[in-house]
Each structure stands twice: as C-alpha cells, then as structure tokens.
Amino acid sequence: MKKTLCLLLATLLSAGSLSLLSCSESRENAEPSSPAADTPAEDVQPSEAEAAETEPDRAHVPDNLPELDFGGATAVIHSRGDDESVNEVAVEELTGEAVSDSVYERNNMVADRLNVKIEVFAGDGWENYNSTVSGLRSSIMSADGAYDIIAGWSARIPSLSLEGLFLDYTKLPYIDLEKPWWNDSVASELLIGNKLYFITGDIARTMLSAMCVYAFNQKVAVDEQVENLYDVVNERRWTIDYVYDLTSKVHADLDGNGKADQTDYWGLVTSSVNDADGYMQGSLVSMVTRDEEGYPVLSVDEERMADLVSRVYRLMWENEGCFAITGDGTNIQDTLAQDKALLATTRLSAVVSNLGDMESDYGILPYPLQDASQPHYGTRVQDAVSLWCVPIDAKNSDLSCAVMEALAAQSWRTTTPVYFDMALKSRYSRDPETSAMMDLIKDSVLINFESLYNESIGNPWFVLRTLMPQKKDNFSSYWAGNKKVINKTLEKAMDKIRALD
C-alpha cells in the first residue's frame, strides 16, 4: 500500500499538485528525494502505473477503522497550554486562517464519524509544565477518569510512563503504526521491553512545526554564485564540512564597527544551544542498544561522537562566516529575511512566523550529514513535539484509540498539506524542488528513545547544547565525567519499567 501511495504522490507532484507529501519509508532504506518531475516515465512499470490510476488521492486514502458508534460519548484530550500545542488539538471556531480551519474541520469530521464529542483541557505551557505533570499524576492515580487522551510535552511527559500511568499501545486496538500518518521510527525507538507508551505523527502539528531545518536566502545564493543547493542535498554532498566550506567565504562587516554581530553579513547565522541539538539526529546519533529483552542499554560510539562534536565546533567557532549566538536563536531568521545571511538554522514554526513576509525567495533544506559515509539524512524534532498517550484511568480506551487513529488519518489527508503550504507561503505548489525537500525532511524525522526520555535518564542527549555555548570541543573528557551517572540513571529507569510487569 505504501509503495503504491508513494507512486501516486510522485505522479501528482509532477503535475504541480498542492497536496503532495511523500509517503514515509523505513529509516534504514530511505534515500534522498529528488523532484518527481525528473523521474523518467519509462521507469514506471505498467502494473504500478495501472495501480496508481485506481488508488484514491491523498484526501481519500482509507484507514482501517471499522464502523464505530460511541453514542455521543465525550473524549477529553489533555493538551499543553501554549498556543501552538493547543491549536494542534482543537480550534473553537472557523477564523478564516487556513491551518486553524483545517483543524476545526478535521475534528468535526472525526466527531461525526465516530459519534463522539471532542473536548480539550489545556494544561500549562512549557515554562510551568512541571505543575502539569504533577496534576496529571494526581488525577490518574486517583482514577478520576478526567482525561481520555493526553498530548504531552515530550521533554517531561515520558517520566510518567516510568510510574506505570499509561496504557501499552501493543495491547490496544485501532492504532495502525504501519499507516503513513504515524512516524516510522516510533514503533522501534519508543518500544521498551515490548511496551509502547507514546506515539506521534501527523496528529501532532508540533511534529511538523518543531522540525529542525536549514533555511537559505535564494537571492543571496545567486549573489554569491552558490550552486543549486537542492542538487547538493540530493547528491548527498550536503555535509557539515560542505556547509563550513560554503559559509566560511561569506562575511562582511556591514556597520564597520569591527565587531561580529547580527547586523553584519553572514554565511550562516545559528544558535549554539537549541539549534545545536539538530546535528544529533541530523548525524543519526545513537546512544543506546537493546538487550535481549528489548530494554535500552547505554552504548555510545565515542569516536564518532567526538568527531561530530569537532565538526560542529569548527563550523560554529572556527568559521569566519558563521555568527553563532549562545541564546535560543529566536530572531536570527531576521538576518536571513533582510538579505544579510545565506543560511540560517531554524525550526519550521519560525519559518512560518519570521519569514512569511520575506521579500526575497527562501528555500528549506535538511540538517547536513555528518559525513559522506552516512546512509541518509536525519531530522530532529525539537522537544516541543507532543507525544500522545492513553492514561490507565481512561474511561474507554477503545474510544481513546479510535479517536486518535481517526484524527491522525484526517490530519495526514488534509491538515498537513495545508500546514506545509502555509509554511512555504504557496511556494509548495509551484516549486517542486522545495516540495521534495519538505518530503525528505518530514520522512527523515527521527523520534528516538534517548532524545525523548533524555530528562528521565540523565540528559545524555544534551552533548552539543552543553559544549557548544561553552565553546568547547572536549567530548572525551566531558563524556568520561558524565557517562557513569547517565548509565546508572538509565538502568534505574529501565528497572522501573520492568517492575510494571
């Protein structure tokens, strides 16, 4: 089914369709995408072409839910309180804003289909989310059945799974992780001893909005006579060293004050904190293996990790064309929008909010490969992403799962295409190269255990965001001083999961 859908979507892309997003493929076998228009017609086998003609378009791709009627029961979804997270779950009314309206219409379609009422309780935003975690713990342990579904902040919500407060998806109905609306890596990366407590995908717009990406200014690229960067990505030459070589030649002291600041002209503007995290998934870093029971065990390729730290340090701090700040980099995209930077690291949400009124054209690229030996690209979703789970005191877990599957499927059909088009301000429909990059980036999203459980297992994932702001590249000494504590913390966390049996 996925193979046929991918063929269909590629065919539509060559026709310039707005609603194109390629199907996910396994991370192990994924290859960089190239614009579908470049695919020769003779490469398509007749049998596949005939199948494509009979398949429905994206908006009508079926799910495997049976006919269900929950008799008007209410499904209460606990959401985070910050605007972006609340609006990914529910919108109170039509506003004329395309993305919000698509969420409103999605929820109404699901409510009508399943005969349910969908209500949302908004908890705290990320600043005060610890109080939300405490409230959820108290609610679930008292078995008051207040929430049927929880869409929790990925940095903190995993801690409650160690306390046995969520149901195991492997024992629940209706959720079909083979479908393209669920992230491919969830089933393998978040499975702990054959237990799965969290899922995410198109149901969570934050999985899309929090994707770490590179943006580039197409006018500056022409001015600097930069080769086609889409070709560089597709040919897998887009590496950290390539970015260094490219950006080190682009710098000018525009205000003449002799100081490096954001008012100058740069090859790359970036943050050494949040944006540095992106190179971890971008380089397919793995910090755990699995024991014979399927439980994560700390296992780091220290030589390759030291190499990554060295390359990122060189890119940020030994590069005359890079302006790196030690904050979160919220406004660094302004430099790109003002035609004063070739490249900027960012998240897709910042592209929407900060580049929407940009006069020059911009493009979107994945984070670079660590080196040319890397088999494929990887995309970090900053820990703003929502993880979806079912509390053990849910009134009806069948209802919870049916609602989630229906919401995810409808999000993939209609909400994601609208959001992607919004992110690119209609560039998506008329720029097949950019749309292919969006597909590649989304399909490369890596939802990995050690990143999402990071705060519950001693923060092993914060290597780059710890070292880069300090302008240090001493990974070996850093790791030697931390790995024993991390290993012990991980072992204790896994002992808690084992005890749940």
C-alpha positions as CSV (number, residue, x, y, z in Angstrom):
1,M,0.0,0.0,0.0
2,K,2.8,2.5,0.9
3,K,4.7,1.7,-2.3
4,T,1.6,2.4,-4.4
5,L,0.8,5.6,-2.5
6,C,4.3,6.8,-3.0
7,L,4.0,6.3,-6.7
8,L,0.7,8.1,-6.8
9,L,2.0,11.1,-4.9
10,A,5.1,11.3,-7.1
11,T,2.8,11.3,-10.1
12,L,0.7,14.1,-8.6
13,L,3.8,16.1,-7.7
14,S,5.0,16.2,-11.3
15,A,1.6,17.8,-12.1
16,G,2.2,20.6,-9.5
17,S,-0.4,19.4,-7.1
18,L,-0.6,21.3,-3.8
19,S,-1.5,18.3,-1.7
20,L,1.7,16.3,-2.2
21,L,3.6,14.8,0.6
22,S,5.6,11.7,0.0
23,C,4.9,8.5,2.0
24,S,7.3,7.5,4.7
25,E,9.8,4.9,4.1
26,S,11.9,3.0,6.6
27,R,14.8,5.0,8.0
28,E,17.2,2.2,7.1
29,N,16.3,2.2,3.4
30,A,15.5,5.9,2.9
31,E,17.4,7.7,0.1
32,P,17.4,11.4,-0.5
33,S,14.4,12.5,-2.5
34,S,14.7,14.2,-5.9
35,P,12.0,16.2,-7.7
36,A,9.4,13.8,-9.1
37,A,9.4,15.7,-12.4
38,D,12.9,14.4,-13.1
39,T,11.7,10.8,-12.9
40,P,11.6,9.3,-16.4
41,A,8.2,7.8,-17.4
42,E,9.8,4.6,-18.6
43,D,11.0,3.8,-15.1
44,V,7.4,3.2,-14.1
45,Q,6.3,-0.4,-14.6
46,P,2.9,-0.8,-16.3
47,S,1.4,-2.7,-13.4
48,E,2.4,0.0,-11.0
49,A,1.0,2.7,-13.2
50,E,-2.3,0.9,-13.5
51,A,-2.4,0.5,-9.8
52,A,-1.7,4.2,-9.3
53,E,-4.7,5.1,-11.5
54,T,-7.0,3.1,-9.3
55,E,-5.8,4.4,-6.0
56,P,-7.7,7.3,-4.3
57,D,-5.9,10.7,-4.0
58,R,-4.4,11.7,-0.7
59,A,-7.5,13.2,0.7
60,H,-9.4,9.9,0.4
61,V,-6.7,7.4,1.4
62,P,-8.6,5.0,3.7
63,D,-7.7,3.9,7.2
64,N,-8.5,0.5,8.8
65,L,-11.1,1.7,11.4
66,P,-14.3,-0.2,11.3
67,E,-17.7,1.5,11.5
68,L,-17.9,2.7,15.1
69,D,-20.6,4.5,17.1
70,F,-19.7,5.6,20.6
71,G,-23.2,7.0,21.2
72,G,-22.2,10.6,21.7
73,A,-19.6,9.9,24.4
74,T,-17.1,12.7,25.2
75,A,-13.4,12.2,24.5
76,V,-11.4,14.7,26.7
77,I,-7.9,15.4,25.4
78,H,-5.4,17.0,27.8
79,S,-3.2,19.4,25.8
80,R,-0.4,21.7,26.6
81,G,-1.3,25.3,27.3
82,D,0.9,27.1,24.9
83,D,-0.9,28.4,21.8
84,E,0.8,26.2,19.2
85,S,0.1,23.0,21.1
86,V,-3.5,23.8,22.0
87,N,-4.3,24.7,18.4
88,E,-2.9,21.4,17.1
89,V,-5.6,19.6,19.1
90,A,-8.7,21.8,18.8
91,V,-9.9,25.2,17.5
92,E,-13.2,26.7,18.8
93,E,-14.4,28.2,15.6
94,L,-13.7,28.9,12.0
95,T,-11.5,32.0,11.7
96,G,-10.5,32.1,8.0
97,E,-6.9,31.1,8.9
98,A,-6.2,28.1,6.7
99,V,-4.4,25.9,9.2
100,S,-6.7,26.6,12.2
101,D,-9.8,26.0,10.0
102,S,-8.4,22.7,8.8
103,V,-8.0,21.5,12.4
104,Y,-11.6,22.7,13.2
105,E,-12.9,20.8,10.2
106,R,-10.8,17.7,11.0
107,N,-12.3,17.5,14.5
108,N,-15.8,17.9,13.2
109,M,-15.3,15.1,10.7
110,V,-14.0,12.7,13.3
111,A,-16.7,13.7,15.8
112,D,-19.4,13.0,13.2
113,R,-17.8,9.8,12.0
114,L,-17.4,8.2,15.5
115,N,-20.4,9.9,17.1
116,V,-18.3,11.5,19.8
117,K,-17.8,14.9,21.3
118,I,-14.2,16.1,21.4
119,E,-13.2,18.4,24.3
120,V,-9.8,19.8,25.2
121,F,-8.4,20.7,28.6
122,A,-5.4,23.0,28.3
123,G,-2.7,22.5,30.8
124,D,0.4,24.7,31.3
125,G,2.8,25.8,28.7
126,W,6.4,24.6,28.8
127,E,7.5,27.1,31.3
128,N,5.2,25.7,34.0
129,Y,4.8,22.2,32.7
130,N,6.2,20.6,35.9
131,S,3.0,21.6,37.6
132,T,1.0,20.0,34.8
133,V,2.9,16.7,35.3
134,S,2.1,16.8,39.0
135,G,-1.5,17.4,38.3
136,L,-1.7,14.6,35.8
137,R,0.0,12.2,38.2
138,S,-2.6,13.1,40.9
139,S,-5.5,12.8,38.6
140,I,-4.5,9.4,37.1
141,M,-3.5,7.9,40.5
142,S,-6.9,8.9,41.9
143,A,-8.6,7.2,39.0
144,D,-11.0,10.0,38.4
145,G,-11.1,9.3,34.6
146,A,-10.7,13.0,33.8
147,Y,-8.8,12.5,30.5
148,D,-9.2,10.0,27.7
149,I,-6.1,11.1,25.8
150,I,-3.0,13.1,26.8
151,A,-1.0,15.1,24.2
152,G,2.0,15.8,26.4
153,W,5.2,17.8,26.1
154,S,7.9,15.4,25.0
155,A,10.6,16.7,27.3
156,R,8.6,15.9,30.5
157,I,5.7,13.5,29.9
158,P,7.9,10.4,29.5
159,S,8.6,10.5,33.2
160,L,5.1,9.4,34.0
161,S,5.4,6.3,31.9
162,L,8.1,5.1,34.4
163,E,5.4,5.2,37.0
164,G,3.0,2.9,35.1
165,L,0.4,5.6,34.4
166,F,-0.1,5.0,30.7
167,L,-1.5,2.1,28.8
168,D,0.6,0.0,26.5
169,Y,-0.3,0.5,22.8
170,T,0.7,-3.0,21.9
171,K,-2.3,-4.2,23.8
172,L,-4.8,-1.6,22.5
173,P,-7.0,-1.6,19.4
174,Y,-7.3,0.5,16.2
175,I,-3.8,2.2,16.2
176,D,-2.1,1.1,13.0
177,L,1.5,2.2,13.1
178,E,2.0,1.0,9.5
179,K,0.0,3.9,8.2
180,P,1.8,6.9,6.9
181,W,0.2,9.3,9.4
182,W,2.4,7.8,12.3
183,N,6.1,8.5,12.4
184,D,8.1,5.5,11.2
185,S,10.6,5.4,14.0
186,V,8.1,5.4,16.9
187,A,7.4,1.7,16.9
188,S,11.1,0.8,17.1
189,E,12.6,3.7,19.0
190,L,10.0,4.1,21.7
191,L,9.3,0.4,22.3
192,I,10.7,-0.5,25.7
193,G,10.8,-4.2,26.6
194,N,7.9,-4.8,24.1
195,K,5.9,-1.9,25.7
196,L,4.9,1.2,23.8
197,Y,3.5,4.2,25.7
198,F,3.8,7.1,23.3
199,I,3.1,7.7,19.6
200,T,3.2,10.8,17.4
201,G,2.9,11.8,13.8
202,D,0.7,13.9,11.7
203,I,-1.8,14.1,14.6
204,A,0.7,16.4,16.2
205,R,1.3,19.6,14.2
206,T,4.1,20.2,16.6
207,M,5.9,17.2,15.0
208,L,6.0,19.3,11.8
209,S,6.4,22.8,13.3
210,A,9.2,21.7,15.6
211,M,11.3,20.1,12.8
212,C,14.8,21.5,12.7
213,V,15.8,22.7,9.3
214,Y,18.1,25.0,7.4
215,A,16.6,27.9,5.5
216,F,18.5,29.7,2.8
217,N,18.1,33.0,1.1
218,Q,17.8,32.4,-2.7
219,K,18.8,36.0,-3.6
220,V,22.0,35.8,-1.5
221,A,22.7,32.4,-3.1
222,V,22.5,33.9,-6.5
223,D,24.6,36.9,-5.5
224,E,27.3,34.6,-4.0
225,Q,27.1,32.3,-7.1
226,V,26.2,29.3,-4.9
227,E,25.5,26.1,-6.8
228,N,22.0,24.6,-6.6
229,L,21.7,23.5,-3.0
230,Y,18.8,21.2,-3.7
231,D,21.2,19.3,-6.1
232,V,23.8,19.2,-3.3
233,V,21.3,17.6,-0.9
234,N,20.0,15.1,-3.5
235,E,23.6,14.1,-4.4
236,R,24.3,13.7,-0.7
237,R,27.1,16.2,-0.7
238,W,25.3,18.3,1.9
239,T,27.6,17.6,4.9
240,I,28.8,19.6,7.9
241,D,32.1,20.2,6.2
242,Y,30.4,21.3,3.0
243,V,28.4,23.9,5.0
244,Y,31.7,25.1,6.6
245,D,33.4,25.4,3.2
246,L,30.4,27.3,1.7
247,T,29.8,29.7,4.6
248,S,33.4,30.5,5.6
249,K,33.7,32.5,2.4
250,V,30.6,34.7,3.1
251,H,31.1,37.5,5.6
252,A,31.2,41.3,5.6
253,D,31.4,43.9,8.4
254,L,28.4,46.0,7.2
255,D,28.4,48.6,10.0
256,G,32.2,48.9,10.1
257,N,32.5,48.6,13.8
258,G,35.0,45.8,13.7
259,K,32.8,43.6,15.8
260,A,31.0,40.4,14.9
261,D,27.3,41.0,15.4
262,Q,23.9,40.3,13.9
263,T,24.0,43.4,11.8
264,D,26.8,42.1,9.6
265,Y,26.6,39.9,6.5
266,W,27.0,36.2,7.2
267,G,27.2,32.8,5.5
268,L,25.4,31.2,8.5
269,V,23.5,32.5,11.5
270,T,22.7,30.0,14.2
271,S,22.2,29.2,17.8
272,S,24.7,27.2,19.7
273,V,22.0,25.9,22.1
274,N,18.7,24.6,20.7
275,D,19.9,24.6,17.1
276,A,23.0,22.6,18.0
277,D,20.7,19.7,19.0
278,G,19.7,19.3,15.4
279,Y,23.1,17.9,14.5
280,M,22.5,14.9,16.8
281,Q,19.6,13.5,14.8
282,G,21.0,15.0,11.7
283,S,24.0,12.7,12.1
284,L,21.9,9.7,13.1
285,V,23.5,9.6,16.5
286,S,22.5,6.5,18.6
287,M,23.4,6.4,22.3
288,V,21.7,3.1,23.2
289,T,21.4,-0.5,22.0
290,R,18.8,-3.0,23.2
291,D,19.4,-6.0,25.5
292,E,17.8,-9.4,24.9
293,E,14.6,-8.3,26.5
294,G,14.4,-5.1,24.4
295,Y,15.4,-2.6,27.0
296,P,17.7,0.3,26.1
297,V,21.3,0.0,27.3
298,L,23.8,2.9,27.1
299,S,26.1,2.3,24.1
300,V,27.9,5.3,22.5
301,D,30.3,5.2,19.6
302,E,32.6,7.6,21.4
303,E,35.0,8.0,18.4
304,R,32.2,9.1,16.0
305,M,30.6,11.3,18.7
306,A,33.9,13.0,19.3
307,D,34.2,13.6,15.5
308,L,30.7,15.1,15.4
309,V,31.5,17.5,18.3
310,S,34.7,18.5,16.5
311,R,32.9,19.2,13.2
312,V,30.1,21.3,14.7
313,Y,32.7,23.2,16.8
314,R,34.7,24.0,13.7
315,L,31.5,25.1,11.9
316,M,30.4,27.4,14.7
317,W,33.6,28.7,16.3
318,E,36.4,28.4,13.7
319,N,34.4,29.8,10.8
320,E,34.7,33.5,9.9
321,G,31.4,33.2,8.0
322,C,29.3,31.9,10.9
323,F,27.6,34.1,13.5
324,A,26.6,31.8,16.5
325,I,24.8,33.1,19.5
326,T,24.5,31.4,22.9
327,G,20.8,32.0,23.3
328,D,17.9,30.2,21.7
329,G,18.2,32.0,18.4
330,T,14.5,33.1,18.2
331,N,15.2,36.1,15.9
332,I,18.2,35.1,14.0
333,Q,16.0,34.4,11.0
334,D,15.6,38.2,10.7
335,T,19.1,38.4,9.3
336,L,18.2,36.0,6.6
337,A,15.0,37.8,5.8
338,Q,16.9,41.1,5.4
339,D,19.2,39.5,2.8
340,K,22.1,39.6,5.2
341,A,22.7,35.8,5.5
342,L,22.9,32.9,3.2
343,L,21.9,30.2,5.6
344,A,20.1,30.1,9.0
345,T,19.3,27.2,11.3
346,T,15.7,27.3,12.4
347,R,12.5,25.4,13.1
348,L,9.6,25.2,10.6
349,S,7.4,27.2,13.0
350,A,9.9,30.0,12.9
351,V,9.9,29.9,9.1
352,V,6.1,30.5,9.2
353,S,6.3,33.3,11.8
354,N,9.6,35.0,10.8
355,L,9.9,34.5,7.0
356,G,6.3,34.9,5.9
357,D,6.8,38.5,4.8
358,M,10.3,38.0,3.4
359,E,10.7,39.8,0.1
360,S,13.3,37.5,-1.3
361,D,12.6,33.9,-2.0
362,Y,13.8,31.3,0.5
363,G,14.3,27.6,0.4
364,I,14.3,24.8,3.0
365,L,17.0,22.2,3.5
366,P,17.6,19.3,5.9
367,Y,20.3,19.4,8.5
368,P,23.6,18.3,6.9
369,L,25.1,14.8,7.1
370,Q,27.9,14.3,9.5
371,D,30.0,13.0,6.6
372,A,29.5,11.4,3.2
373,S,29.5,7.9,4.7
374,Q,26.2,8.5,6.4
375,P,23.4,6.5,4.7
376,H,20.7,9.1,4.8
377,Y,19.5,12.4,6.4
378,G,18.0,12.7,9.8
379,T,15.7,15.4,11.2
380,R,15.4,16.4,14.8
381,V,12.0,17.4,16.1
382,Q,12.8,19.9,18.9
383,D,11.3,18.7,22.2
384,A,8.3,20.9,21.7
385,V,6.6,17.9,19.9
386,S,3.5,16.4,21.5
387,L,3.6,12.7,22.5
388,W,0.2,11.1,22.5
389,C,-0.7,8.6,25.2
390,V,-3.7,6.9,27.0
391,P,-3.9,7.2,30.8
392,I,-4.6,4.0,32.7
393,D,-7.8,5.5,34.1
394,A,-9.3,6.4,30.7
395,K,-13.0,5.8,30.7
396,N,-12.9,3.8,27.5
397,S,-9.5,3.0,25.9
398,D,-11.2,1.8,22.7
399,L,-12.8,5.2,22.3
400,S,-9.4,6.9,23.0
401,C,-7.6,4.9,20.3
402,A,-10.3,5.2,17.7
403,V,-10.3,9.0,18.1
404,M,-6.6,9.2,17.9
405,E,-6.4,7.0,14.7
406,A,-9.2,9.0,13.1
407,L,-7.6,12.3,14.0
408,A,-4.2,11.2,12.8
409,A,-5.5,9.9,9.5
410,Q,-7.5,13.0,8.8
411,S,-4.5,15.2,9.7
412,W,-2.4,13.4,7.2
413,R,-5.1,13.8,4.5
414,T,-5.9,17.4,4.9
415,T,-4.2,19.3,7.8
416,T,-0.6,18.5,7.0
417,P,-0.8,19.6,3.3
418,V,-2.4,22.9,4.4
419,Y,0.3,23.5,7.0
420,F,3.1,22.7,4.7
421,D,1.7,25.1,2.1
422,M,1.3,27.7,4.8
423,A,4.9,27.2,5.9
424,L,6.1,27.9,2.3
425,K,3.6,30.6,1.5
426,S,2.4,28.9,-1.7
427,R,5.9,28.1,-2.8
428,Y,5.0,24.5,-2.2
429,S,2.6,24.3,-5.1
430,R,4.9,26.0,-7.7
431,D,8.4,24.8,-6.6
432,P,8.8,21.1,-7.0
433,E,12.3,21.2,-5.7
434,T,11.2,22.8,-2.4
435,S,8.3,20.4,-2.0
436,A,10.7,17.5,-2.5
437,M,12.9,18.9,0.3
438,M,9.9,19.1,2.6
439,D,9.0,15.5,1.9
440,L,12.6,14.4,2.5
441,I,12.8,16.4,5.8
442,K,9.5,15.0,7.1
443,D,10.3,11.5,6.1
444,S,13.7,11.8,7.9
445,V,12.2,12.7,11.3
446,L,13.9,10.6,13.9
447,I,11.8,10.1,17.1
448,N,14.5,8.3,19.2
449,F,14.3,6.9,22.7
450,E,17.3,8.7,24.2
451,S,16.2,12.1,23.0
452,L,12.6,11.9,24.2
453,Y,13.5,10.2,27.5
454,N,16.5,12.4,27.9
455,E,15.4,14.2,31.1
456,S,14.5,10.9,32.7
457,I,17.8,9.2,32.0
458,G,20.4,11.8,33.0
459,N,20.4,14.1,29.9
460,P,22.8,12.1,27.6
461,W,21.4,13.9,24.6
462,F,22.5,17.4,25.6
463,V,26.1,16.9,24.5
464,L,26.2,19.6,21.8
465,R,23.9,22.1,23.6
466,T,26.2,21.8,26.6
467,L,29.5,22.0,24.9
468,M,28.9,24.5,22.1
469,P,27.7,27.5,24.2
470,Q,30.9,27.0,26.2
471,K,32.9,27.0,23.0
472,K,34.4,23.6,23.9
473,D,35.1,20.5,21.8
474,N,36.4,18.2,24.5
475,F,33.9,15.4,24.2
476,S,36.1,12.7,25.6
477,S,36.7,14.4,28.9
478,Y,33.0,15.6,29.0
479,W,31.8,12.0,28.5
480,A,34.2,10.5,30.9
481,G,32.8,12.7,33.6
482,N,29.2,12.0,32.8
483,K,28.6,8.5,31.4
484,K,28.7,6.6,34.8
485,V,25.9,8.8,36.2
486,I,23.9,8.6,32.9
487,N,24.3,4.8,32.8
488,K,23.1,4.4,36.4
489,T,20.2,6.7,35.8
490,L,19.2,4.8,32.7
491,E,19.4,1.5,34.5
492,K,17.2,2.7,37.3
493,A,14.6,4.0,34.8
494,M,14.5,0.6,33.0
495,D,14.2,-1.2,36.3
496,K,11.0,0.8,36.9
497,I,9.6,-0.3,33.5
498,R,10.5,-3.9,34.3
499,A,8.7,-3.6,37.6
500,L,5.5,-2.7,35.8
501,D,5.2,-6.3,34.6
